PDB file of C-alpha atoms in Angstrom:
ATOM      1  CA  UNK A   1     -12.504  -4.645  10.247  1.00 51.00           C
ATOM      2  CA  UNK A   2     -12.390  -0.911   9.635  1.00 56.00           C
ATOM      3  CA  UNK A   3     -13.115  -0.613   5.929  1.00 79.00           C
ATOM      4  CA  UNK A   4     -12.186   2.341   3.755  1.00 89.00           C
ATOM      5  CA  UNK A   5     -14.489   2.956   0.800  1.00 93.00           C
ATOM      6  CA  UNK A   6     -13.085   4.942  -2.097  1.00 95.00           C
ATOM      7  CA  UNK A   7     -15.066   6.529  -4.916  1.00 96.00           C
ATOM      8  CA  UNK A   8     -15.173   6.645  -7.790  1.00 96.00           C
ATOM      9  CA  UNK A   9     -13.358   3.436  -8.641  1.00 94.00           C
ATOM     10  CA  UNK A  10     -12.388   4.732 -12.103  1.00 96.00           C
ATOM     11  CA  UNK A  11     -12.115   8.280 -13.434  1.00 97.00           C
ATOM     12  CA  UNK A  12     -11.084   9.363 -16.921  1.00 97.00           C
ATOM     13  CA  UNK A  13     -10.857  13.074 -17.641  1.00 97.00           C
ATOM     14  CA  UNK A  14      -9.276  15.538 -20.043  1.00 97.00           C
ATOM     15  CA  UNK A  15      -6.217  17.589 -19.239  1.00 97.00           C
ATOM     16  CA  UNK A  16      -7.155  20.829 -17.485  1.00 97.00           C
ATOM     17  CA  UNK A  17     -10.279  19.513 -15.770  1.00 97.00           C
ATOM     18  CA  UNK A  18     -10.784  19.477 -12.010  1.00 97.00           C
ATOM     19  CA  UNK A  19     -11.689  16.370 -10.053  1.00 97.00           C
ATOM     20  CA  UNK A  20     -12.411  15.119  -6.546  1.00 98.00           C
ATOM     21  CA  UNK A  21     -12.031  11.622  -5.164  1.00 97.00           C
ATOM     22  CA  UNK A  22     -13.356  10.423  -1.843  1.00 97.00           C
ATOM     23  CA  UNK A  23     -12.421   8.112   0.994  1.00 95.00           C
ATOM     24  CA  UNK A  24     -15.091   7.194   3.548  1.00 93.00           C
ATOM     25  CA  UNK A  25     -15.428   5.004   6.586  1.00 88.00           C
ATOM     26  CA  UNK A  26     -17.980   4.236   9.273  1.00 83.00           C
ATOM     27  CA  UNK A  27     -15.251   4.453  11.910  1.00 84.00           C
ATOM     28  CA  UNK A  28     -13.308   7.390  13.271  1.00 84.00           C
ATOM     29  CA  UNK A  29      -9.624   7.477  12.396  1.00 78.00           C
ATOM     30  CA  UNK A  30      -6.851   9.230  14.223  1.00 78.00           C
ATOM     31  CA  UNK A  31      -5.138   9.914  10.903  1.00 82.00           C
ATOM     32  CA  UNK A  32      -5.416   9.183   7.214  1.00 87.00           C
ATOM     33  CA  UNK A  33      -2.847   8.940   4.485  1.00 89.00           C
ATOM     34  CA  UNK A  34      -3.107   9.430   0.720  1.00 94.00           C
ATOM     35  CA  UNK A  35      -0.774   7.579  -1.650  1.00 94.00           C
ATOM     36  CA  UNK A  36      -0.306   7.659  -5.413  1.00 96.00           C
ATOM     37  CA  UNK A  37       0.810   4.573  -7.304  1.00 95.00           C
ATOM     38  CA  UNK A  38       2.107   4.957 -10.830  1.00 93.00           C
ATOM     39  CA  UNK A  39       1.953   1.993 -13.221  1.00 87.00           C
ATOM     40  CA  UNK A  40       4.608  -0.602 -12.426  1.00 86.00           C
ATOM     41  CA  UNK A  41       5.659   1.054  -9.172  1.00 91.00           C
ATOM     42  CA  UNK A  42       4.820   0.856  -5.484  1.00 93.00           C
ATOM     43  CA  UNK A  43       2.616   3.464  -3.758  1.00 93.00           C
ATOM     44  CA  UNK A  44       4.257   6.706  -2.628  1.00 92.00           C
ATOM     45  CA  UNK A  45       2.934   8.834   0.232  1.00 90.00           C
ATOM     46  CA  UNK A  46       1.421  12.191  -0.787  1.00 94.00           C
ATOM     47  CA  UNK A  47       0.137  13.484   2.553  1.00 92.00           C
ATOM     48  CA  UNK A  48      -1.006  12.562   6.054  1.00 88.00           C
ATOM     49  CA  UNK A  49      -4.001  14.332   7.618  1.00 88.00           C
ATOM     50  CA  UNK A  50      -4.420  14.165  11.356  1.00 85.00           C
ATOM     51  CA  UNK A  51      -6.837  16.833  12.647  1.00 86.00           C
ATOM     52  CA  UNK A  52     -10.595  16.900  11.941  1.00 88.00           C
ATOM     53  CA  UNK A  53     -11.328  19.660   9.413  1.00 91.00           C
ATOM     54  CA  UNK A  54      -7.710  19.860   8.357  1.00 92.00           C
ATOM     55  CA  UNK A  55      -6.902  21.016   4.826  1.00 95.00           C
ATOM     56  CA  UNK A  56      -3.504  20.464   3.257  1.00 95.00           C
ATOM     57  CA  UNK A  57      -2.304  21.639  -0.121  1.00 95.00           C
ATOM     58  CA  UNK A  58       0.389  20.116  -2.278  1.00 93.00           C
ATOM     59  CA  UNK A  59       0.700  22.253  -5.429  1.00 95.00           C
ATOM     60  CA  UNK A  60      -2.498  21.490  -7.389  1.00 97.00           C
ATOM     61  CA  UNK A  61      -3.666  18.838  -4.910  1.00 97.00           C
ATOM     62  CA  UNK A  62      -5.898  19.742  -1.946  1.00 97.00           C
ATOM     63  CA  UNK A  63      -6.563  17.183   0.785  1.00 96.00           C
ATOM     64  CA  UNK A  64      -9.301  17.524   3.369  1.00 95.00           C
ATOM     65  CA  UNK A  65     -10.039  15.495   6.483  1.00 92.00           C
ATOM     66  CA  UNK A  66     -13.684  15.571   7.557  1.00 91.00           C
ATOM     67  CA  UNK A  67     -14.677  17.232  10.813  1.00 89.00           C
ATOM     68  CA  UNK A  68     -15.798  13.893  12.233  1.00 88.00           C
ATOM     69  CA  UNK A  69     -12.572  12.195  11.010  1.00 86.00           C
ATOM     70  CA  UNK A  70     -14.569   9.551   9.124  1.00 88.00           C
ATOM     71  CA  UNK A  71     -13.980  10.827   5.600  1.00 91.00           C
ATOM     72  CA  UNK A  72     -11.426  12.530   3.433  1.00 94.00           C
ATOM     73  CA  UNK A  73     -11.248  13.975  -0.049  1.00 96.00           C
ATOM     74  CA  UNK A  74      -8.573  14.731  -2.599  1.00 97.00           C
ATOM     75  CA  UNK A  75      -9.207  17.538  -5.088  1.00 97.00           C
ATOM     76  CA  UNK A  76      -6.963  18.053  -8.116  1.00 97.00           C
ATOM     77  CA  UNK A  77      -7.095  21.353  -9.964  1.00 97.00           C
ATOM     78  CA  UNK A  78      -6.250  21.544 -13.661  1.00 97.00           C
ATOM     79  CA  UNK A  79      -5.293  17.886 -13.936  1.00 97.00           C
ATOM     80  CA  UNK A  80      -2.282  16.939 -16.032  1.00 97.00           C
ATOM     81  CA  UNK A  81      -1.326  13.622 -17.690  1.00 96.00           C
ATOM     82  CA  UNK A  82       1.375  13.231 -15.036  1.00 95.00           C
ATOM     83  CA  UNK A  83      -1.381  12.938 -12.410  1.00 96.00           C
ATOM     84  CA  UNK A  84      -2.424   9.615 -13.928  1.00 96.00           C
ATOM     85  CA  UNK A  85      -2.226   6.793 -11.408  1.00 96.00           C
ATOM     86  CA  UNK A  86      -3.971   4.876  -8.660  1.00 96.00           C
ATOM     87  CA  UNK A  87      -4.860   7.015  -5.634  1.00 97.00           C
ATOM     88  CA  UNK A  88      -5.085   5.082  -2.384  1.00 95.00           C
ATOM     89  CA  UNK A  89      -6.223   6.195   1.029  1.00 94.00           C
ATOM     90  CA  UNK A  90      -4.970   4.300   4.033  1.00 89.00           C
ATOM     91  CA  UNK A  91      -4.597   4.279   7.761  1.00 79.00           C
ATOM     92  CA  UNK A  92      -1.805   2.913   9.885  1.00 61.00           C
ATOM     93  CA  UNK A  93      -1.383   2.353  13.572  1.00 52.00           C
ATOM     94  CA  UNK A  94      -3.944   1.361  16.147  1.00 53.00           C
ATOM     95  CA  UNK A  95      -4.060  -1.364  18.742  1.00 51.00           C
ATOM     96  CA  UNK A  96      -4.339  -4.304  16.352  1.00 48.00           C
ATOM     97  CA  UNK A  97      -1.261  -3.465  14.260  1.00 52.00           C
ATOM     98  CA  UNK A  98      -3.147  -4.030  11.017  1.00 60.00           C
ATOM     99  CA  UNK A  99      -2.830  -1.595   8.154  1.00 70.00           C
ATOM    100  CA  UNK A 100      -5.875  -0.823   6.067  1.00 84.00           C
ATOM    101  CA  UNK A 101      -6.172   0.616   2.555  1.00 90.00           C
ATOM    102  CA  UNK A 102      -9.091   1.474   0.335  1.00 92.00           C
ATOM    103  CA  UNK A 103      -9.310  -0.195  -3.078  1.00 93.00           C
ATOM    104  CA  UNK A 104      -8.244   3.011  -4.765  1.00 95.00           C
ATOM    105  CA  UNK A 105      -9.367   5.359  -7.512  1.00 96.00           C
ATOM    106  CA  UNK A 106      -7.727   4.772 -10.882  1.00 96.00           C
ATOM    107  CA  UNK A 107      -7.320   8.176 -12.522  1.00 97.00           C
ATOM    108  CA  UNK A 108      -6.497   8.653 -16.195  1.00 97.00           C
ATOM    109  CA  UNK A 109      -5.823  12.157 -17.469  1.00 97.00           C
ATOM    110  CA  UNK A 110      -5.917  12.320 -21.242  1.00 96.00           C
ATOM    111  CA  UNK A 111      -3.849  14.933 -23.101  1.00 95.00           C
TER     112      UNK A 111
ATOM    113  CA  UNK B   1      17.827   8.168  -0.393  1.00 66.00           C
ATOM    114  CA  UNK B   2      15.877   5.639   1.632  1.00 64.00           C
ATOM    115  CA  UNK B   3      14.773   2.532  -0.161  1.00 89.00           C
ATOM    116  CA  UNK B   4      12.819  -0.655  -0.084  1.00 94.00           C
ATOM    117  CA  UNK B   5      14.055  -3.042  -2.732  1.00 95.00           C
ATOM    118  CA  UNK B   6      12.553  -6.279  -3.992  1.00 96.00           C
ATOM    119  CA  UNK B   7      14.596  -9.026  -5.556  1.00 91.00           C
ATOM    120  CA  UNK B   8      12.690  -9.294  -8.832  1.00 92.00           C
ATOM    121  CA  UNK B   9      10.360  -7.016 -10.799  1.00 93.00           C
ATOM    122  CA  UNK B  10       8.943  -9.896 -12.846  1.00 95.00           C
ATOM    123  CA  UNK B  11       8.870 -13.603 -12.059  1.00 96.00           C
ATOM    124  CA  UNK B  12       7.356 -16.560 -13.899  1.00 97.00           C
ATOM    125  CA  UNK B  13       7.019 -19.885 -12.084  1.00 97.00           C
ATOM    126  CA  UNK B  14       5.242 -23.183 -12.604  1.00 97.00           C
ATOM    127  CA  UNK B  15       2.485 -24.665 -10.481  1.00 98.00           C
ATOM    128  CA  UNK B  16       3.914 -26.546  -7.522  1.00 97.00           C
ATOM    129  CA  UNK B  17       7.248 -24.728  -7.423  1.00 97.00           C
ATOM    130  CA  UNK B  18       8.539 -23.194  -4.210  1.00 97.00           C
ATOM    131  CA  UNK B  19       8.906 -19.439  -4.680  1.00 97.00           C
ATOM    132  CA  UNK B  20      10.933 -16.957  -2.636  1.00 97.00           C
ATOM    133  CA  UNK B  21      10.292 -13.220  -2.795  1.00 97.00           C
ATOM    134  CA  UNK B  22      12.905 -11.109  -1.062  1.00 97.00           C
ATOM    135  CA  UNK B  23      12.563  -7.612   0.348  1.00 97.00           C
ATOM    136  CA  UNK B  24      15.316  -5.442   1.830  1.00 97.00           C
ATOM    137  CA  UNK B  25      15.016  -2.016   3.493  1.00 95.00           C
ATOM    138  CA  UNK B  26      17.843   0.292   4.465  1.00 93.00           C
ATOM    139  CA  UNK B  27      15.955   2.492   6.960  1.00 88.00           C
ATOM    140  CA  UNK B  28      16.457   0.367  10.081  1.00 88.00           C
ATOM    141  CA  UNK B  29      12.675  -0.051  10.358  1.00 88.00           C
ATOM    142  CA  UNK B  30      11.288  -2.550  12.840  1.00 87.00           C
ATOM    143  CA  UNK B  31       8.094  -3.278  10.937  1.00 88.00           C
ATOM    144  CA  UNK B  32       7.810  -4.874   7.510  1.00 92.00           C
ATOM    145  CA  UNK B  33       4.837  -6.062   5.484  1.00 93.00           C
ATOM    146  CA  UNK B  34       3.905  -8.169   2.497  1.00 96.00           C
ATOM    147  CA  UNK B  35       0.813  -7.310   0.463  1.00 96.00           C
ATOM    148  CA  UNK B  36      -0.667  -8.634  -2.717  1.00 96.00           C
ATOM    149  CA  UNK B  37      -2.490  -6.312  -5.073  1.00 95.00           C
ATOM    150  CA  UNK B  38      -5.161  -7.499  -7.487  1.00 93.00           C
ATOM    151  CA  UNK B  39      -7.524  -5.493  -9.719  1.00 88.00           C
ATOM    152  CA  UNK B  40     -10.746  -4.704  -7.906  1.00 85.00           C
ATOM    153  CA  UNK B  41      -9.488  -6.095  -4.607  1.00 88.00           C
ATOM    154  CA  UNK B  42      -6.944  -3.464  -3.642  1.00 88.00           C
ATOM    155  CA  UNK B  43      -4.027  -4.098  -1.315  1.00 91.00           C
ATOM    156  CA  UNK B  44      -4.450  -7.107   0.938  1.00 92.00           C
ATOM    157  CA  UNK B  45      -2.108  -7.833   3.815  1.00 92.00           C
ATOM    158  CA  UNK B  46      -0.536 -11.298   3.751  1.00 95.00           C
ATOM    159  CA  UNK B  47       1.883 -11.188   6.690  1.00 95.00           C
ATOM    160  CA  UNK B  48       3.750  -8.635   8.717  1.00 91.00           C
ATOM    161  CA  UNK B  49       6.712  -8.646  11.064  1.00 93.00           C
ATOM    162  CA  UNK B  50       7.327  -6.233  13.933  1.00 88.00           C
ATOM    163  CA  UNK B  51      10.750  -7.548  14.908  1.00 88.00           C
ATOM    164  CA  UNK B  52      13.378 -10.060  13.892  1.00 92.00           C
ATOM    165  CA  UNK B  53      11.956 -13.592  14.002  1.00 90.00           C
ATOM    166  CA  UNK B  54       8.508 -12.187  14.894  1.00 91.00           C
ATOM    167  CA  UNK B  55       5.592 -12.447  12.497  1.00 93.00           C
ATOM    168  CA  UNK B  56       1.838 -12.159  12.459  1.00 92.00           C
ATOM    169  CA  UNK B  57      -0.745 -13.272   9.941  1.00 93.00           C
ATOM    170  CA  UNK B  58      -2.523 -10.653   7.929  1.00 90.00           C
ATOM    171  CA  UNK B  59      -5.857 -11.028   6.173  1.00 89.00           C
ATOM    172  CA  UNK B  60      -4.884 -13.671   3.590  1.00 94.00           C
ATOM    173  CA  UNK B  61      -1.995 -15.819   4.918  1.00 96.00           C
ATOM    174  CA  UNK B  62      -3.134 -19.141   3.433  1.00 96.00           C
ATOM    175  CA  UNK B  63      -0.580 -20.617   1.054  1.00 96.00           C
ATOM    176  CA  UNK B  64       2.182 -18.285   2.224  1.00 98.00           C
ATOM    177  CA  UNK B  65       4.875 -18.215   4.885  1.00 97.00           C
ATOM    178  CA  UNK B  66       7.476 -15.617   5.829  1.00 97.00           C
ATOM    179  CA  UNK B  67      10.955 -15.377   7.276  1.00 97.00           C
ATOM    180  CA  UNK B  68      12.648 -12.486   9.103  1.00 96.00           C
ATOM    181  CA  UNK B  69      16.150 -13.564  10.152  1.00 95.00           C
ATOM    182  CA  UNK B  70      17.653 -10.076   9.913  1.00 95.00           C
ATOM    183  CA  UNK B  71      16.080  -6.698  10.598  1.00 94.00           C
ATOM    184  CA  UNK B  72      16.559  -5.426   7.064  1.00 96.00           C
ATOM    185  CA  UNK B  73      15.265  -8.478   5.211  1.00 97.00           C
ATOM    186  CA  UNK B  74      11.758  -9.933   5.017  1.00 97.00           C
ATOM    187  CA  UNK B  75      11.072 -12.907   2.767  1.00 97.00           C
ATOM    188  CA  UNK B  76       7.757 -14.186   1.456  1.00 98.00           C
ATOM    189  CA  UNK B  77       7.601 -17.891   0.610  1.00 98.00           C
ATOM    190  CA  UNK B  78       5.051 -19.646  -1.546  1.00 97.00           C
ATOM    191  CA  UNK B  79       5.471 -23.273  -0.481  1.00 94.00           C
ATOM    192  CA  UNK B  80       3.739 -24.704  -3.560  1.00 97.00           C
ATOM    193  CA  UNK B  81       2.785 -22.020  -6.063  1.00 97.00           C
ATOM    194  CA  UNK B  82      -0.688 -22.121  -7.565  1.00 97.00           C
ATOM    195  CA  UNK B  83      -2.230 -20.175 -10.422  1.00 97.00           C
ATOM    196  CA  UNK B  84      -4.438 -18.187  -8.037  1.00 97.00           C
ATOM    197  CA  UNK B  85      -1.274 -16.710  -6.540  1.00 98.00           C
ATOM    198  CA  UNK B  86      -0.555 -14.864  -9.759  1.00 97.00           C
ATOM    199  CA  UNK B  87      -0.489 -11.267  -8.576  1.00 97.00           C
ATOM    200  CA  UNK B  88       1.535  -8.138  -7.841  1.00 96.00           C
ATOM    201  CA  UNK B  89       3.378  -8.505  -4.540  1.00 97.00           C
ATOM    202  CA  UNK B  90       4.382  -5.384  -2.635  1.00 97.00           C
ATOM    203  CA  UNK B  91       6.695  -5.134   0.336  1.00 96.00           C
ATOM    204  CA  UNK B  92       6.564  -2.168   2.722  1.00 93.00           C
ATOM    205  CA  UNK B  93       8.219  -0.974   5.904  1.00 91.00           C
ATOM    206  CA  UNK B  94       7.330   1.561   8.587  1.00 84.00           C
ATOM    207  CA  UNK B  95       9.232   2.749  11.618  1.00 73.00           C
ATOM    208  CA  UNK B  96       6.558   2.953  14.301  1.00 67.00           C
ATOM    209  CA  UNK B  97       3.094   1.467  13.903  1.00 59.00           C
ATOM    210  CA  UNK B  98       1.664   2.934  17.087  1.00 59.00           C
ATOM    211  CA  UNK B  99       2.498   6.486  16.039  1.00 58.00           C
ATOM    212  CA  UNK B 100      -0.421   6.152  13.675  1.00 56.00           C
ATOM    213  CA  UNK B 101       0.836   8.397  10.949  1.00 61.00           C
ATOM    214  CA  UNK B 102       4.330   7.339   9.986  1.00 68.00           C
ATOM    215  CA  UNK B 103       4.895   6.901   6.298  1.00 77.00           C
ATOM    216  CA  UNK B 104       4.818   3.454   4.796  1.00 83.00           C
ATOM    217  CA  UNK B 105       7.644   2.970   2.320  1.00 89.00           C
ATOM    218  CA  UNK B 106       6.878   0.558  -0.484  1.00 93.00           C
ATOM    219  CA  UNK B 107       9.094  -1.400  -2.782  1.00 95.00           C
ATOM    220  CA  UNK B 108       8.517  -1.356  -6.561  1.00 94.00           C
ATOM    221  CA  UNK B 109       6.639  -4.651  -6.509  1.00 95.00           C
ATOM    222  CA  UNK B 110       7.156  -8.106  -7.971  1.00 96.00           C
ATOM    223  CA  UNK B 111       4.712  -9.207 -10.630  1.00 96.00           C
ATOM    224  CA  UNK B 112       4.477 -12.973 -10.219  1.00 97.00           C
ATOM    225  CA  UNK B 113       2.901 -15.197 -12.844  1.00 97.00           C
ATOM    226  CA  UNK B 114       2.251 -18.849 -11.996  1.00 98.00           C
ATOM    227  CA  UNK B 115       1.657 -21.059 -15.029  1.00 97.00           C
TER     228      UNK B 115
END
């Protein structure tokens, strides 16, 4: 089983602060996805990273895929209460058809 | 606007009841999934289906079965509900697993409580 480890598990910060969450694995992935899940809703895709060393930006969110394609990070600049939610990393595809997610980072941004 | 819909947002059942959770997608996707989500355990795959009438067990299939009679509909069945099946159940679909990076579309979830 190709496990995805996410850290930290919980993060509570004040509005305006910056933060970084991490997704790590011992295995190489061809691609990695980041999702955000708001309370009472299903996860929604934020971004897919495919190439080692790739950096993608989505407004205040910056996603990076490690050079070795075993890790990824999500950095949020000037966090806002609307960023509150569960951030999940996940991979899809592969020969065994199974889909794997990390346990997530639960982010709370206090006003 | 593409959608995955689930039949109920909240459901309360009694121990021993047979429970049906329905999921419908309007994207003509071949592949559909059922997960359960519990605090501290993340998303765990129960069953998935890659075609009509085709299914494969995920990581935690015990106590569950599934049905895929039509491409757009994937049902999760709890044959005899137990309290340890109290959870959030999420349905998802994806167009092409082997592409490796197609988006998974999730439904809003069904929060099931078994008393």
